[in-house]
GROMACS .gro file of C-alpha atoms in nm:
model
  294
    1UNK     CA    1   0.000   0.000   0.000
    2UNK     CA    2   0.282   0.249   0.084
    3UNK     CA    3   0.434   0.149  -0.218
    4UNK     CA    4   0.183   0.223  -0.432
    5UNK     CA    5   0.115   0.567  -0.247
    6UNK     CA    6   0.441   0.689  -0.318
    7UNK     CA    7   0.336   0.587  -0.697
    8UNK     CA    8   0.047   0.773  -0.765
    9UNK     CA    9   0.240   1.083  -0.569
   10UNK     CA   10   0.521   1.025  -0.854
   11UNK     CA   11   0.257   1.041  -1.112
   12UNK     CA   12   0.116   1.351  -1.002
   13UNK     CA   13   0.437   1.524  -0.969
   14UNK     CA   14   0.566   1.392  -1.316
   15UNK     CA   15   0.187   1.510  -1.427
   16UNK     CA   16   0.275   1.886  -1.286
   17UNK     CA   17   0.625   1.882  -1.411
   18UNK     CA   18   0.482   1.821  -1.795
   19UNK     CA   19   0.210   2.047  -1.737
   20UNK     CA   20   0.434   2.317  -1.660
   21UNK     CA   21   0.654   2.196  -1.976
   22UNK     CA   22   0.422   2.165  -2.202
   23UNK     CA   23   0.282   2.558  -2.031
   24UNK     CA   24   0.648   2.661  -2.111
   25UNK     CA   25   0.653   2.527  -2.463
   26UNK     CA   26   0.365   2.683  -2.543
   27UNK     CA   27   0.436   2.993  -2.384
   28UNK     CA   28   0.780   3.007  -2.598
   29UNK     CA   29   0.582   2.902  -2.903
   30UNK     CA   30   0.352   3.169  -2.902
   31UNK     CA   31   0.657   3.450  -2.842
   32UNK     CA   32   0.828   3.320  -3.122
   33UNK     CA   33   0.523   3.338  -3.306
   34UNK     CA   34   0.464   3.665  -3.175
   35UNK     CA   35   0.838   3.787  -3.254
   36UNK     CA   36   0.809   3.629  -3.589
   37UNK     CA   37   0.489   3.804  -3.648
   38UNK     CA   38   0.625   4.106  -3.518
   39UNK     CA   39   0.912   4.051  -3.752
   40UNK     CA   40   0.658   4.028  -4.076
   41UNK     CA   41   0.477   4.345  -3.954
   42UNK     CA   42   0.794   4.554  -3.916
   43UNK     CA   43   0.921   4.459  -4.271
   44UNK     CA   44   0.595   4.479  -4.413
   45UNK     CA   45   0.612   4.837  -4.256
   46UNK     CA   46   0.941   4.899  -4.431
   47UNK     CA   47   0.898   4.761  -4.738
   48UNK     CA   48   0.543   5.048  -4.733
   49UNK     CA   49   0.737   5.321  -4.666
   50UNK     CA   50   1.050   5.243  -4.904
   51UNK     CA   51   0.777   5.219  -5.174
   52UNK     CA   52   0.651   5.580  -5.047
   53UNK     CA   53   1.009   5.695  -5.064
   54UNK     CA   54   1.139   5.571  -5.368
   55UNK     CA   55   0.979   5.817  -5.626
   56UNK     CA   56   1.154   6.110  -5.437
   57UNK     CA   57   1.506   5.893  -5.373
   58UNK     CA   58   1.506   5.869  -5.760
   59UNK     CA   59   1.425   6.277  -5.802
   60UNK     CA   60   1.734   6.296  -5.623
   61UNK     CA   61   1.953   6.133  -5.776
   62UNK     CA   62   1.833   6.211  -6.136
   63UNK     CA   63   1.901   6.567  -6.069
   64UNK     CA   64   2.219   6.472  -5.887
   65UNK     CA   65   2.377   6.301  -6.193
   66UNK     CA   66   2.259   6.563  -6.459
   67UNK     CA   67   2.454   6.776  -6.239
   68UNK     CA   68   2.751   6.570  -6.258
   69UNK     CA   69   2.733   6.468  -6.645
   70UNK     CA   70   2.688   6.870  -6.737
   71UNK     CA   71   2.967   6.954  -6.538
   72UNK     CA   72   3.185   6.713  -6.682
   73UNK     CA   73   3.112   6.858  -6.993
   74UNK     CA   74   3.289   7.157  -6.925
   75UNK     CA   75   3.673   7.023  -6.922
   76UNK     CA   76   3.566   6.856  -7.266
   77UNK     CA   77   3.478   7.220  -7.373
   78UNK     CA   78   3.837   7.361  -7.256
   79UNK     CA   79   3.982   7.101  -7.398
   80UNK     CA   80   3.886   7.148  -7.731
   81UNK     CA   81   3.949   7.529  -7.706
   82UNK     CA   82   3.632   7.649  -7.690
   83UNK     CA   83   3.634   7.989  -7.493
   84UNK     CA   84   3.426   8.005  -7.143
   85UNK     CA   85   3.256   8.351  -7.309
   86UNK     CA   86   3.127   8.055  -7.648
   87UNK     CA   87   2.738   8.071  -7.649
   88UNK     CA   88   2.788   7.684  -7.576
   89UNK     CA   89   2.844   7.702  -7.213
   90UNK     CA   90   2.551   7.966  -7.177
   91UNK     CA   91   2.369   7.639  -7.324
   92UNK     CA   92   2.480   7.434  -7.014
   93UNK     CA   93   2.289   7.698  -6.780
   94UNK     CA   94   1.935   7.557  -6.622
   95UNK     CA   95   1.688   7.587  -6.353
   96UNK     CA   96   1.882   7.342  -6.194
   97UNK     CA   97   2.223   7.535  -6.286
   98UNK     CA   98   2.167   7.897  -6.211
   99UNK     CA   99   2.567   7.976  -6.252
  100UNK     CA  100   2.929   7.869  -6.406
  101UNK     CA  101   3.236   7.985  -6.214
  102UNK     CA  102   3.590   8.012  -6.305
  103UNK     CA  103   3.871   8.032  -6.010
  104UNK     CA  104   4.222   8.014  -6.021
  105UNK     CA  105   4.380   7.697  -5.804
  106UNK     CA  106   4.403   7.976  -5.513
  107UNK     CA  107   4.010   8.058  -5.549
  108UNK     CA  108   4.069   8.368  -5.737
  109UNK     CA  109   3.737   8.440  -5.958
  110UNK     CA  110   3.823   8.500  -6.319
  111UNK     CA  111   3.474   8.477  -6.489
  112UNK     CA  112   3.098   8.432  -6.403
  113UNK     CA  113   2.807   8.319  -6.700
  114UNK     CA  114   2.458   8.381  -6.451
  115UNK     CA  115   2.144   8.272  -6.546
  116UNK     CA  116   1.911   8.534  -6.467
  117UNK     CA  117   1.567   8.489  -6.289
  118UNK     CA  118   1.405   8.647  -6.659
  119UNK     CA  119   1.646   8.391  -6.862
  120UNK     CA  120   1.929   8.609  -6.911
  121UNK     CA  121   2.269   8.505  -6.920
  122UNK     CA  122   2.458   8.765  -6.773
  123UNK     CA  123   2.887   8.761  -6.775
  124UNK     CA  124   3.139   8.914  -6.517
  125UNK     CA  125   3.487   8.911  -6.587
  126UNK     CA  126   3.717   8.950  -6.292
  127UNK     CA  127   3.443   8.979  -6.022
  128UNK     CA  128   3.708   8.900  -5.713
  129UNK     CA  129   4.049   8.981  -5.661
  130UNK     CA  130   4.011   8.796  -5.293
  131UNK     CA  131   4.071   8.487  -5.240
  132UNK     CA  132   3.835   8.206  -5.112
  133UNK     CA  133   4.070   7.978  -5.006
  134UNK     CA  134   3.816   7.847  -4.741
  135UNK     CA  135   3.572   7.733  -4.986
  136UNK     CA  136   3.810   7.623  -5.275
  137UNK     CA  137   4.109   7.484  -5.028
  138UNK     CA  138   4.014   7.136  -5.180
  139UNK     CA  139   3.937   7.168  -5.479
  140UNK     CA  140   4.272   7.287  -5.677
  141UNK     CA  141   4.405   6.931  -5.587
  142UNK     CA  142   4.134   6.748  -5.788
  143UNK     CA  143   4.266   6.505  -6.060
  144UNK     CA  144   4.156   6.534  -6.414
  145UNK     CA  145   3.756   6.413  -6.416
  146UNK     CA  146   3.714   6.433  -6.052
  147UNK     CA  147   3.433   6.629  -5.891
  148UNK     CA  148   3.419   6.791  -5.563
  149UNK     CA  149   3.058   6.860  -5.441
  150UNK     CA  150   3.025   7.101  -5.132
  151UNK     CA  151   2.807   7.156  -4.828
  152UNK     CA  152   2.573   7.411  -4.785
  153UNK     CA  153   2.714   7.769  -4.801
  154UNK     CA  154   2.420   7.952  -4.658
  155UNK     CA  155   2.537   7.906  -4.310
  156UNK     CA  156   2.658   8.279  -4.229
  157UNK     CA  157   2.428   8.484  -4.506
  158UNK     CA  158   2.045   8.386  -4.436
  159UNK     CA  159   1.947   8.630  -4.687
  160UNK     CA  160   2.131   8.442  -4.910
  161UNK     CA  161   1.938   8.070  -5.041
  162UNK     CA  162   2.076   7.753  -4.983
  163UNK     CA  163   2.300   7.624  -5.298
  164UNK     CA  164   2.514   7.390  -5.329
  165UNK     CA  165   2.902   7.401  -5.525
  166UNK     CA  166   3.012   7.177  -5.773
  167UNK     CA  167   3.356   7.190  -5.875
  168UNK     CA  168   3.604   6.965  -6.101
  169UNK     CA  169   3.921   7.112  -6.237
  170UNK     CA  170   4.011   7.207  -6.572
  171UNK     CA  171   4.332   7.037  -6.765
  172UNK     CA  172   4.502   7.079  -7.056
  173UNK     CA  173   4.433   6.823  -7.411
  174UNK     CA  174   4.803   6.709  -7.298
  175UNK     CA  175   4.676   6.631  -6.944
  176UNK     CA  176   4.840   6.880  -6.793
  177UNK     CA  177   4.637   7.075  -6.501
  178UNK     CA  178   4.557   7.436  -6.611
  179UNK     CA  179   4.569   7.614  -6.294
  180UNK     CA  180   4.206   7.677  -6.245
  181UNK     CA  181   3.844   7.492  -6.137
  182UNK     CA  182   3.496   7.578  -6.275
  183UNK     CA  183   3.224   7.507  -6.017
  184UNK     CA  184   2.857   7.530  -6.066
  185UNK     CA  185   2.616   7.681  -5.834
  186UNK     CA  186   2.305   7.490  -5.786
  187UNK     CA  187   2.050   7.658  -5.528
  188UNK     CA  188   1.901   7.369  -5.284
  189UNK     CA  189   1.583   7.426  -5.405
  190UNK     CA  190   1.665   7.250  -5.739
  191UNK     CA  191   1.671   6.897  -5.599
  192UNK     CA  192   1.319   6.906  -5.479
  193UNK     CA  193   1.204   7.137  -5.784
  194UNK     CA  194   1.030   6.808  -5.976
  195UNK     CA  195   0.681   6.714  -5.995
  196UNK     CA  196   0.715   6.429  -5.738
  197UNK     CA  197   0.811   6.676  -5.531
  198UNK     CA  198   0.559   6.950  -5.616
  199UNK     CA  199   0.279   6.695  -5.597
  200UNK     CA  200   0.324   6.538  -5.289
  201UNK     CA  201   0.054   6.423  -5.090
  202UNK     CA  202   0.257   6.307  -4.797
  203UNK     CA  203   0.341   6.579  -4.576
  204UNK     CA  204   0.568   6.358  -4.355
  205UNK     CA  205   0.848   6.298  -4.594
  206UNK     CA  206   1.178   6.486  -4.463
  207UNK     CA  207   1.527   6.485  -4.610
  208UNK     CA  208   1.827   6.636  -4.365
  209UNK     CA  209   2.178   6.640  -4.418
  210UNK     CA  210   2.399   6.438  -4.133
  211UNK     CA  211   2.447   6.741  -3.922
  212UNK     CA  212   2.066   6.765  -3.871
  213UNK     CA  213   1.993   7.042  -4.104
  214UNK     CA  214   1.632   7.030  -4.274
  215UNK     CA  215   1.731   7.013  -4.661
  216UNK     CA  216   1.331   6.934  -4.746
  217UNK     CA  217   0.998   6.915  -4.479
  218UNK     CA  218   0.634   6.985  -4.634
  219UNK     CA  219   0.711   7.328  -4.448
  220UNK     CA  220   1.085   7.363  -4.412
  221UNK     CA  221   1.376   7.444  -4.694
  222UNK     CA  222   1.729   7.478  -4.595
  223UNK     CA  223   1.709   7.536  -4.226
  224UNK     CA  224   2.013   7.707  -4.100
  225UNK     CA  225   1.915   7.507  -3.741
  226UNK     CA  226   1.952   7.218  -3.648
  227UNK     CA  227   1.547   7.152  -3.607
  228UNK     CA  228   1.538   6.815  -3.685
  229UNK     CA  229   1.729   6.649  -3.386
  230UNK     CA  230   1.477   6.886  -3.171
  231UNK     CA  231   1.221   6.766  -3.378
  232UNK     CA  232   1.312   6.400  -3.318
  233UNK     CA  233   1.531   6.434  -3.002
  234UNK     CA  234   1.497   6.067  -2.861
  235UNK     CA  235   1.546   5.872  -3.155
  236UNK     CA  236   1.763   6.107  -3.405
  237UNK     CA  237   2.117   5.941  -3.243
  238UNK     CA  238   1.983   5.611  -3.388
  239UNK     CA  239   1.927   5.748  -3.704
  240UNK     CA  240   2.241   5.875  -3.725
  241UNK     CA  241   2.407   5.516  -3.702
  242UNK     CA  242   2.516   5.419  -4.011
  243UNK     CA  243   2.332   5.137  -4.192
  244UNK     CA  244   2.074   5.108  -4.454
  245UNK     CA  245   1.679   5.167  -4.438
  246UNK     CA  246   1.519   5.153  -4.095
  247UNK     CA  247   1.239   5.200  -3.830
  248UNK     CA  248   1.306   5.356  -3.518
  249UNK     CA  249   1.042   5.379  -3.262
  250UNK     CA  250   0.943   5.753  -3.079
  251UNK     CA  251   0.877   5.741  -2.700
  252UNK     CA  252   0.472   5.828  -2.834
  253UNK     CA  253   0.469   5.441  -2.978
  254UNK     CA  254   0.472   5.596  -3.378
  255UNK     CA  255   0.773   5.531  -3.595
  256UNK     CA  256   1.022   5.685  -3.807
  257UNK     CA  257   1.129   5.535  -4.178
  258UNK     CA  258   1.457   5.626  -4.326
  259UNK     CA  259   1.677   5.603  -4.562
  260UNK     CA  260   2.110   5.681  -4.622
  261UNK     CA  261   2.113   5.868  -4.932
  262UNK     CA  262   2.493   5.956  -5.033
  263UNK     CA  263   2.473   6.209  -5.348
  264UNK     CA  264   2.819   6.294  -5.350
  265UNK     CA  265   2.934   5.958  -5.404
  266UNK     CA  266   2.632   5.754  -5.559
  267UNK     CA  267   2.296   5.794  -5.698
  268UNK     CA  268   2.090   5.468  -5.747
  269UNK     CA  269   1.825   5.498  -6.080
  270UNK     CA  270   1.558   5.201  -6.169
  271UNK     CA  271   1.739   4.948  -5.973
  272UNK     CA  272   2.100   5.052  -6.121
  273UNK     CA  273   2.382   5.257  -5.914
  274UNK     CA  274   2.575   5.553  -6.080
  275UNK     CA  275   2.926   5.562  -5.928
  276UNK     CA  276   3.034   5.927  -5.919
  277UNK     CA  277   3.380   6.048  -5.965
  278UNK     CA  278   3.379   6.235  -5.685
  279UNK     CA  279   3.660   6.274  -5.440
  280UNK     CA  280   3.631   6.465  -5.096
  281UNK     CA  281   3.333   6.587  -4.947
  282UNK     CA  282   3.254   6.761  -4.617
  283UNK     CA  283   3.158   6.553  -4.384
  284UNK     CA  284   2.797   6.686  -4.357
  285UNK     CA  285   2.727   6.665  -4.721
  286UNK     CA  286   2.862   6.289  -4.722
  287UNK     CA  287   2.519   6.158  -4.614
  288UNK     CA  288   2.142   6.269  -4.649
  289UNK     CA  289   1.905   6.079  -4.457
  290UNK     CA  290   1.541   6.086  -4.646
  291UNK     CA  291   1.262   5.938  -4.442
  292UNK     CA  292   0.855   5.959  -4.311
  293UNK     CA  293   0.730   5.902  -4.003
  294UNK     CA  294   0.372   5.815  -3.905
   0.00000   0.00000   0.00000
Protein backbone atom coordinates (compact mmCIF):
# COMPACT_ATOMS: atom_id res chain seq x y z
CA UNK A 1 0.00 0.00 0.00
CA UNK A 2 2.82 2.49 0.84
CA UNK A 3 4.34 1.49 -2.18
CA UNK A 4 1.83 2.23 -4.32
CA UNK A 5 1.15 5.67 -2.47
CA UNK A 6 4.41 6.89 -3.18
CA UNK A 7 3.36 5.87 -6.97
CA UNK A 8 0.47 7.73 -7.65
CA UNK A 9 2.40 10.83 -5.69
CA UNK A 10 5.21 10.25 -8.54
CA UNK A 11 2.57 10.41 -11.12
CA UNK A 12 1.16 13.51 -10.02
CA UNK A 13 4.37 15.24 -9.69
CA UNK A 14 5.66 13.92 -13.16
CA UNK A 15 1.87 15.10 -14.27
CA UNK A 16 2.75 18.86 -12.86
CA UNK A 17 6.25 18.82 -14.11
CA UNK A 18 4.82 18.21 -17.95
CA UNK A 19 2.10 20.47 -17.37
CA UNK A 20 4.34 23.17 -16.60
CA UNK A 21 6.54 21.96 -19.76
CA UNK A 22 4.22 21.65 -22.02
CA UNK A 23 2.82 25.58 -20.31
CA UNK A 24 6.48 26.61 -21.11
CA UNK A 25 6.53 25.27 -24.63
CA UNK A 26 3.65 26.83 -25.43
CA UNK A 27 4.36 29.93 -23.84
CA UNK A 28 7.80 30.07 -25.98
CA UNK A 29 5.82 29.02 -29.03
CA UNK A 30 3.52 31.69 -29.02
CA UNK A 31 6.57 34.50 -28.42
CA UNK A 32 8.28 33.20 -31.22
CA UNK A 33 5.23 33.38 -33.06
CA UNK A 34 4.64 36.65 -31.75
CA UNK A 35 8.38 37.87 -32.54
CA UNK A 36 8.09 36.29 -35.89
CA UNK A 37 4.89 38.04 -36.48
CA UNK A 38 6.25 41.06 -35.18
CA UNK A 39 9.12 40.51 -37.52
CA UNK A 40 6.58 40.28 -40.76
CA UNK A 41 4.77 43.45 -39.54
CA UNK A 42 7.94 45.54 -39.16
CA UNK A 43 9.21 44.59 -42.71
CA UNK A 44 5.95 44.79 -44.13
CA UNK A 45 6.12 48.37 -42.56
CA UNK A 46 9.41 48.99 -44.31
CA UNK A 47 8.98 47.61 -47.38
CA UNK A 48 5.43 50.48 -47.33
CA UNK A 49 7.37 53.21 -46.66
CA UNK A 50 10.50 52.43 -49.04
CA UNK A 51 7.77 52.19 -51.74
CA UNK A 52 6.51 55.80 -50.47
CA UNK A 53 10.09 56.95 -50.64
CA UNK A 54 11.39 55.71 -53.68
CA UNK A 55 9.79 58.17 -56.26
CA UNK A 56 11.54 61.10 -54.37
CA UNK A 57 15.06 58.93 -53.73
CA UNK A 58 15.06 58.69 -57.60
CA UNK A 59 14.25 62.77 -58.02
CA UNK A 60 17.34 62.96 -56.23
CA UNK A 61 19.53 61.33 -57.76
CA UNK A 62 18.33 62.11 -61.36
CA UNK A 63 19.01 65.67 -60.69
CA UNK A 64 22.19 64.72 -58.87
CA UNK A 65 23.77 63.01 -61.93
CA UNK A 66 22.59 65.63 -64.59
CA UNK A 67 24.54 67.76 -62.39
CA UNK A 68 27.51 65.70 -62.58
CA UNK A 69 27.33 64.68 -66.45
CA UNK A 70 26.88 68.70 -67.37
CA UNK A 71 29.67 69.54 -65.38
CA UNK A 72 31.85 67.13 -66.82
CA UNK A 73 31.12 68.58 -69.93
CA UNK A 74 32.89 71.57 -69.25
CA UNK A 75 36.73 70.23 -69.22
CA UNK A 76 35.66 68.56 -72.66
CA UNK A 77 34.78 72.20 -73.73
CA UNK A 78 38.37 73.61 -72.56
CA UNK A 79 39.82 71.01 -73.98
CA UNK A 80 38.86 71.48 -77.31
CA UNK A 81 39.49 75.29 -77.06
CA UNK A 82 36.32 76.49 -76.90
CA UNK A 83 36.34 79.89 -74.93
CA UNK A 84 34.26 80.05 -71.43
CA UNK A 85 32.56 83.51 -73.09
CA UNK A 86 31.27 80.55 -76.48
CA UNK A 87 27.38 80.71 -76.49
CA UNK A 88 27.88 76.84 -75.76
CA UNK A 89 28.44 77.02 -72.13
CA UNK A 90 25.51 79.66 -71.77
CA UNK A 91 23.69 76.39 -73.24
CA UNK A 92 24.80 74.34 -70.14
CA UNK A 93 22.89 76.98 -67.80
CA UNK A 94 19.35 75.57 -66.22
CA UNK A 95 16.88 75.87 -63.53
CA UNK A 96 18.82 73.42 -61.94
CA UNK A 97 22.23 75.35 -62.86
CA UNK A 98 21.67 78.97 -62.11
CA UNK A 99 25.67 79.76 -62.52
CA UNK A 100 29.29 78.69 -64.06
CA UNK A 101 32.36 79.85 -62.14
CA UNK A 102 35.90 80.12 -63.05
CA UNK A 103 38.71 80.32 -60.10
CA UNK A 104 42.22 80.14 -60.21
CA UNK A 105 43.80 76.97 -58.04
CA UNK A 106 44.03 79.76 -55.13
CA UNK A 107 40.10 80.58 -55.49
CA UNK A 108 40.69 83.68 -57.37
CA UNK A 109 37.37 84.40 -59.58
CA UNK A 110 38.23 85.00 -63.19
CA UNK A 111 34.74 84.77 -64.89
CA UNK A 112 30.98 84.32 -64.03
CA UNK A 113 28.07 83.19 -67.00
CA UNK A 114 24.58 83.81 -64.51
CA UNK A 115 21.44 82.72 -65.46
CA UNK A 116 19.11 85.34 -64.67
CA UNK A 117 15.67 84.89 -62.89
CA UNK A 118 14.05 86.47 -66.59
CA UNK A 119 16.46 83.91 -68.62
CA UNK A 120 19.29 86.09 -69.11
CA UNK A 121 22.69 85.05 -69.20
CA UNK A 122 24.58 87.65 -67.73
CA UNK A 123 28.87 87.61 -67.75
CA UNK A 124 31.39 89.14 -65.17
CA UNK A 125 34.87 89.11 -65.87
CA UNK A 126 37.17 89.50 -62.92
CA UNK A 127 34.43 89.79 -60.22
CA UNK A 128 37.08 89.00 -57.13
CA UNK A 129 40.49 89.81 -56.61
CA UNK A 130 40.11 87.96 -52.93
CA UNK A 131 40.71 84.87 -52.40
CA UNK A 132 38.35 82.06 -51.12
CA UNK A 133 40.70 79.78 -50.06
CA UNK A 134 38.16 78.47 -47.41
CA UNK A 135 35.72 77.33 -49.86
CA UNK A 136 38.10 76.23 -52.75
CA UNK A 137 41.09 74.84 -50.28
CA UNK A 138 40.14 71.36 -51.80
CA UNK A 139 39.37 71.68 -54.79
CA UNK A 140 42.72 72.87 -56.77
CA UNK A 141 44.05 69.31 -55.87
CA UNK A 142 41.34 67.48 -57.88
CA UNK A 143 42.66 65.05 -60.60
CA UNK A 144 41.56 65.34 -64.14
CA UNK A 145 37.56 64.13 -64.16
CA UNK A 146 37.14 64.33 -60.52
CA UNK A 147 34.33 66.29 -58.91
CA UNK A 148 34.19 67.91 -55.63
CA UNK A 149 30.58 68.60 -54.41
CA UNK A 150 30.25 71.01 -51.32
CA UNK A 151 28.07 71.56 -48.28
CA UNK A 152 25.73 74.11 -47.85
CA UNK A 153 27.14 77.69 -48.01
CA UNK A 154 24.20 79.52 -46.58
CA UNK A 155 25.37 79.06 -43.10
CA UNK A 156 26.58 82.79 -42.29
CA UNK A 157 24.28 84.84 -45.06
CA UNK A 158 20.45 83.86 -44.36
CA UNK A 159 19.47 86.30 -46.87
CA UNK A 160 21.31 84.42 -49.10
CA UNK A 161 19.38 80.70 -50.41
CA UNK A 162 20.76 77.53 -49.83
CA UNK A 163 23.00 76.24 -52.98
CA UNK A 164 25.14 73.90 -53.29
CA UNK A 165 29.02 74.01 -55.25
CA UNK A 166 30.12 71.77 -57.73
CA UNK A 167 33.56 71.90 -58.75
CA UNK A 168 36.04 69.65 -61.01
CA UNK A 169 39.21 71.12 -62.37
CA UNK A 170 40.11 72.07 -65.72
CA UNK A 171 43.32 70.37 -67.65
CA UNK A 172 45.02 70.79 -70.56
CA UNK A 173 44.33 68.23 -74.11
CA UNK A 174 48.03 67.09 -72.98
CA UNK A 175 46.76 66.31 -69.44
CA UNK A 176 48.40 68.80 -67.93
CA UNK A 177 46.37 70.75 -65.01
CA UNK A 178 45.57 74.36 -66.11
CA UNK A 179 45.69 76.14 -62.94
CA UNK A 180 42.06 76.77 -62.45
CA UNK A 181 38.44 74.92 -61.37
CA UNK A 182 34.96 75.78 -62.75
CA UNK A 183 32.24 75.07 -60.17
CA UNK A 184 28.57 75.30 -60.66
CA UNK A 185 26.16 76.81 -58.34
CA UNK A 186 23.05 74.90 -57.86
CA UNK A 187 20.50 76.58 -55.28
CA UNK A 188 19.01 73.69 -52.84
CA UNK A 189 15.83 74.26 -54.05
CA UNK A 190 16.65 72.50 -57.39
CA UNK A 191 16.71 68.97 -55.99
CA UNK A 192 13.19 69.06 -54.79
CA UNK A 193 12.04 71.37 -57.84
CA UNK A 194 10.30 68.08 -59.76
CA UNK A 195 6.81 67.14 -59.95
CA UNK A 196 7.15 64.29 -57.38
CA UNK A 197 8.11 66.76 -55.31
CA UNK A 198 5.59 69.50 -56.16
CA UNK A 199 2.79 66.95 -55.97
CA UNK A 200 3.24 65.38 -52.89
CA UNK A 201 0.54 64.23 -50.90
CA UNK A 202 2.57 63.07 -47.97
CA UNK A 203 3.41 65.79 -45.76
CA UNK A 204 5.68 63.58 -43.55
CA UNK A 205 8.48 62.98 -45.94
CA UNK A 206 11.78 64.86 -44.63
CA UNK A 207 15.27 64.85 -46.10
CA UNK A 208 18.27 66.36 -43.65
CA UNK A 209 21.78 66.40 -44.18
CA UNK A 210 23.99 64.38 -41.33
CA UNK A 211 24.47 67.41 -39.22
CA UNK A 212 20.66 67.65 -38.71
CA UNK A 213 19.93 70.42 -41.04
CA UNK A 214 16.32 70.30 -42.74
CA UNK A 215 17.31 70.13 -46.61
CA UNK A 216 13.31 69.34 -47.46
CA UNK A 217 9.98 69.15 -44.79
CA UNK A 218 6.34 69.85 -46.34
CA UNK A 219 7.11 73.28 -44.48
CA UNK A 220 10.85 73.63 -44.12
CA UNK A 221 13.76 74.44 -46.94
CA UNK A 222 17.29 74.78 -45.95
CA UNK A 223 17.09 75.36 -42.26
CA UNK A 224 20.13 77.07 -41.00
CA UNK A 225 19.15 75.07 -37.41
CA UNK A 226 19.52 72.18 -36.48
CA UNK A 227 15.47 71.52 -36.07
CA UNK A 228 15.38 68.15 -36.85
CA UNK A 229 17.29 66.49 -33.86
CA UNK A 230 14.77 68.86 -31.71
CA UNK A 231 12.21 67.66 -33.78
CA UNK A 232 13.12 64.00 -33.18
CA UNK A 233 15.31 64.34 -30.02
CA UNK A 234 14.97 60.67 -28.61
CA UNK A 235 15.46 58.72 -31.55
CA UNK A 236 17.63 61.07 -34.05
CA UNK A 237 21.17 59.41 -32.43
CA UNK A 238 19.83 56.11 -33.88
CA UNK A 239 19.27 57.48 -37.04
CA UNK A 240 22.41 58.75 -37.25
CA UNK A 241 24.07 55.16 -37.02
CA UNK A 242 25.16 54.19 -40.11
CA UNK A 243 23.32 51.37 -41.92
CA UNK A 244 20.74 51.08 -44.54
CA UNK A 245 16.79 51.67 -44.38
CA UNK A 246 15.19 51.53 -40.95
CA UNK A 247 12.39 52.00 -38.30
CA UNK A 248 13.06 53.56 -35.18
CA UNK A 249 10.42 53.79 -32.62
CA UNK A 250 9.43 57.53 -30.79
CA UNK A 251 8.77 57.41 -27.00
CA UNK A 252 4.72 58.28 -28.34
CA UNK A 253 4.69 54.41 -29.78
CA UNK A 254 4.72 55.96 -33.78
CA UNK A 255 7.73 55.31 -35.95
CA UNK A 256 10.22 56.85 -38.07
CA UNK A 257 11.29 55.35 -41.78
CA UNK A 258 14.57 56.26 -43.26
CA UNK A 259 16.77 56.03 -45.62
CA UNK A 260 21.10 56.81 -46.22
CA UNK A 261 21.13 58.68 -49.32
CA UNK A 262 24.93 59.56 -50.33
CA UNK A 263 24.73 62.09 -53.48
CA UNK A 264 28.19 62.94 -53.50
CA UNK A 265 29.34 59.58 -54.04
CA UNK A 266 26.32 57.54 -55.59
CA UNK A 267 22.96 57.94 -56.98
CA UNK A 268 20.90 54.68 -57.47
CA UNK A 269 18.25 54.98 -60.80
CA UNK A 270 15.58 52.01 -61.69
CA UNK A 271 17.39 49.48 -59.73
CA UNK A 272 21.00 50.52 -61.21
CA UNK A 273 23.82 52.57 -59.14
CA UNK A 274 25.75 55.53 -60.80
CA UNK A 275 29.26 55.62 -59.28
CA UNK A 276 30.34 59.27 -59.19
CA UNK A 277 33.80 60.48 -59.65
CA UNK A 278 33.79 62.35 -56.85
CA UNK A 279 36.60 62.74 -54.40
CA UNK A 280 36.31 64.65 -50.96
CA UNK A 281 33.33 65.87 -49.47
CA UNK A 282 32.54 67.61 -46.17
CA UNK A 283 31.58 65.53 -43.84
CA UNK A 284 27.97 66.86 -43.57
CA UNK A 285 27.27 66.65 -47.21
CA UNK A 286 28.62 62.89 -47.22
CA UNK A 287 25.19 61.58 -46.14
CA UNK A 288 21.42 62.69 -46.49
CA UNK A 289 19.05 60.79 -44.57
CA UNK A 290 15.41 60.86 -46.46
CA UNK A 291 12.62 59.38 -44.42
CA UNK A 292 8.55 59.59 -43.11
CA UNK A 293 7.30 59.02 -40.03
CA UNK A 294 3.72 58.15 -39.05
Amino acid sequence: MTHLKIFRRLLRILGILLLLLLVSVMGAGYQLYANKREHRLREHKLVTAQARLQPYEESISRTILAITETLLRVPEFFRAGIEPHDIRYHELLSDTITAIEWYTHDGREVMRITKQTDGTVVTTVGTSTTPTRARYEEVHTLQEGEIYMSRLVDEKDKTEEGHVFYATALYTREHEYAGIVVAFRVPLQSFFSAPVWENADEEHVFVVDAEGRYLYHHDILGEADIAFFNDFPDTFPDILEPGGRRMVQKRDGRNVFFDNMYPAFEVTLEGKEYRLPIQRIPTPQKKWIIGTHE
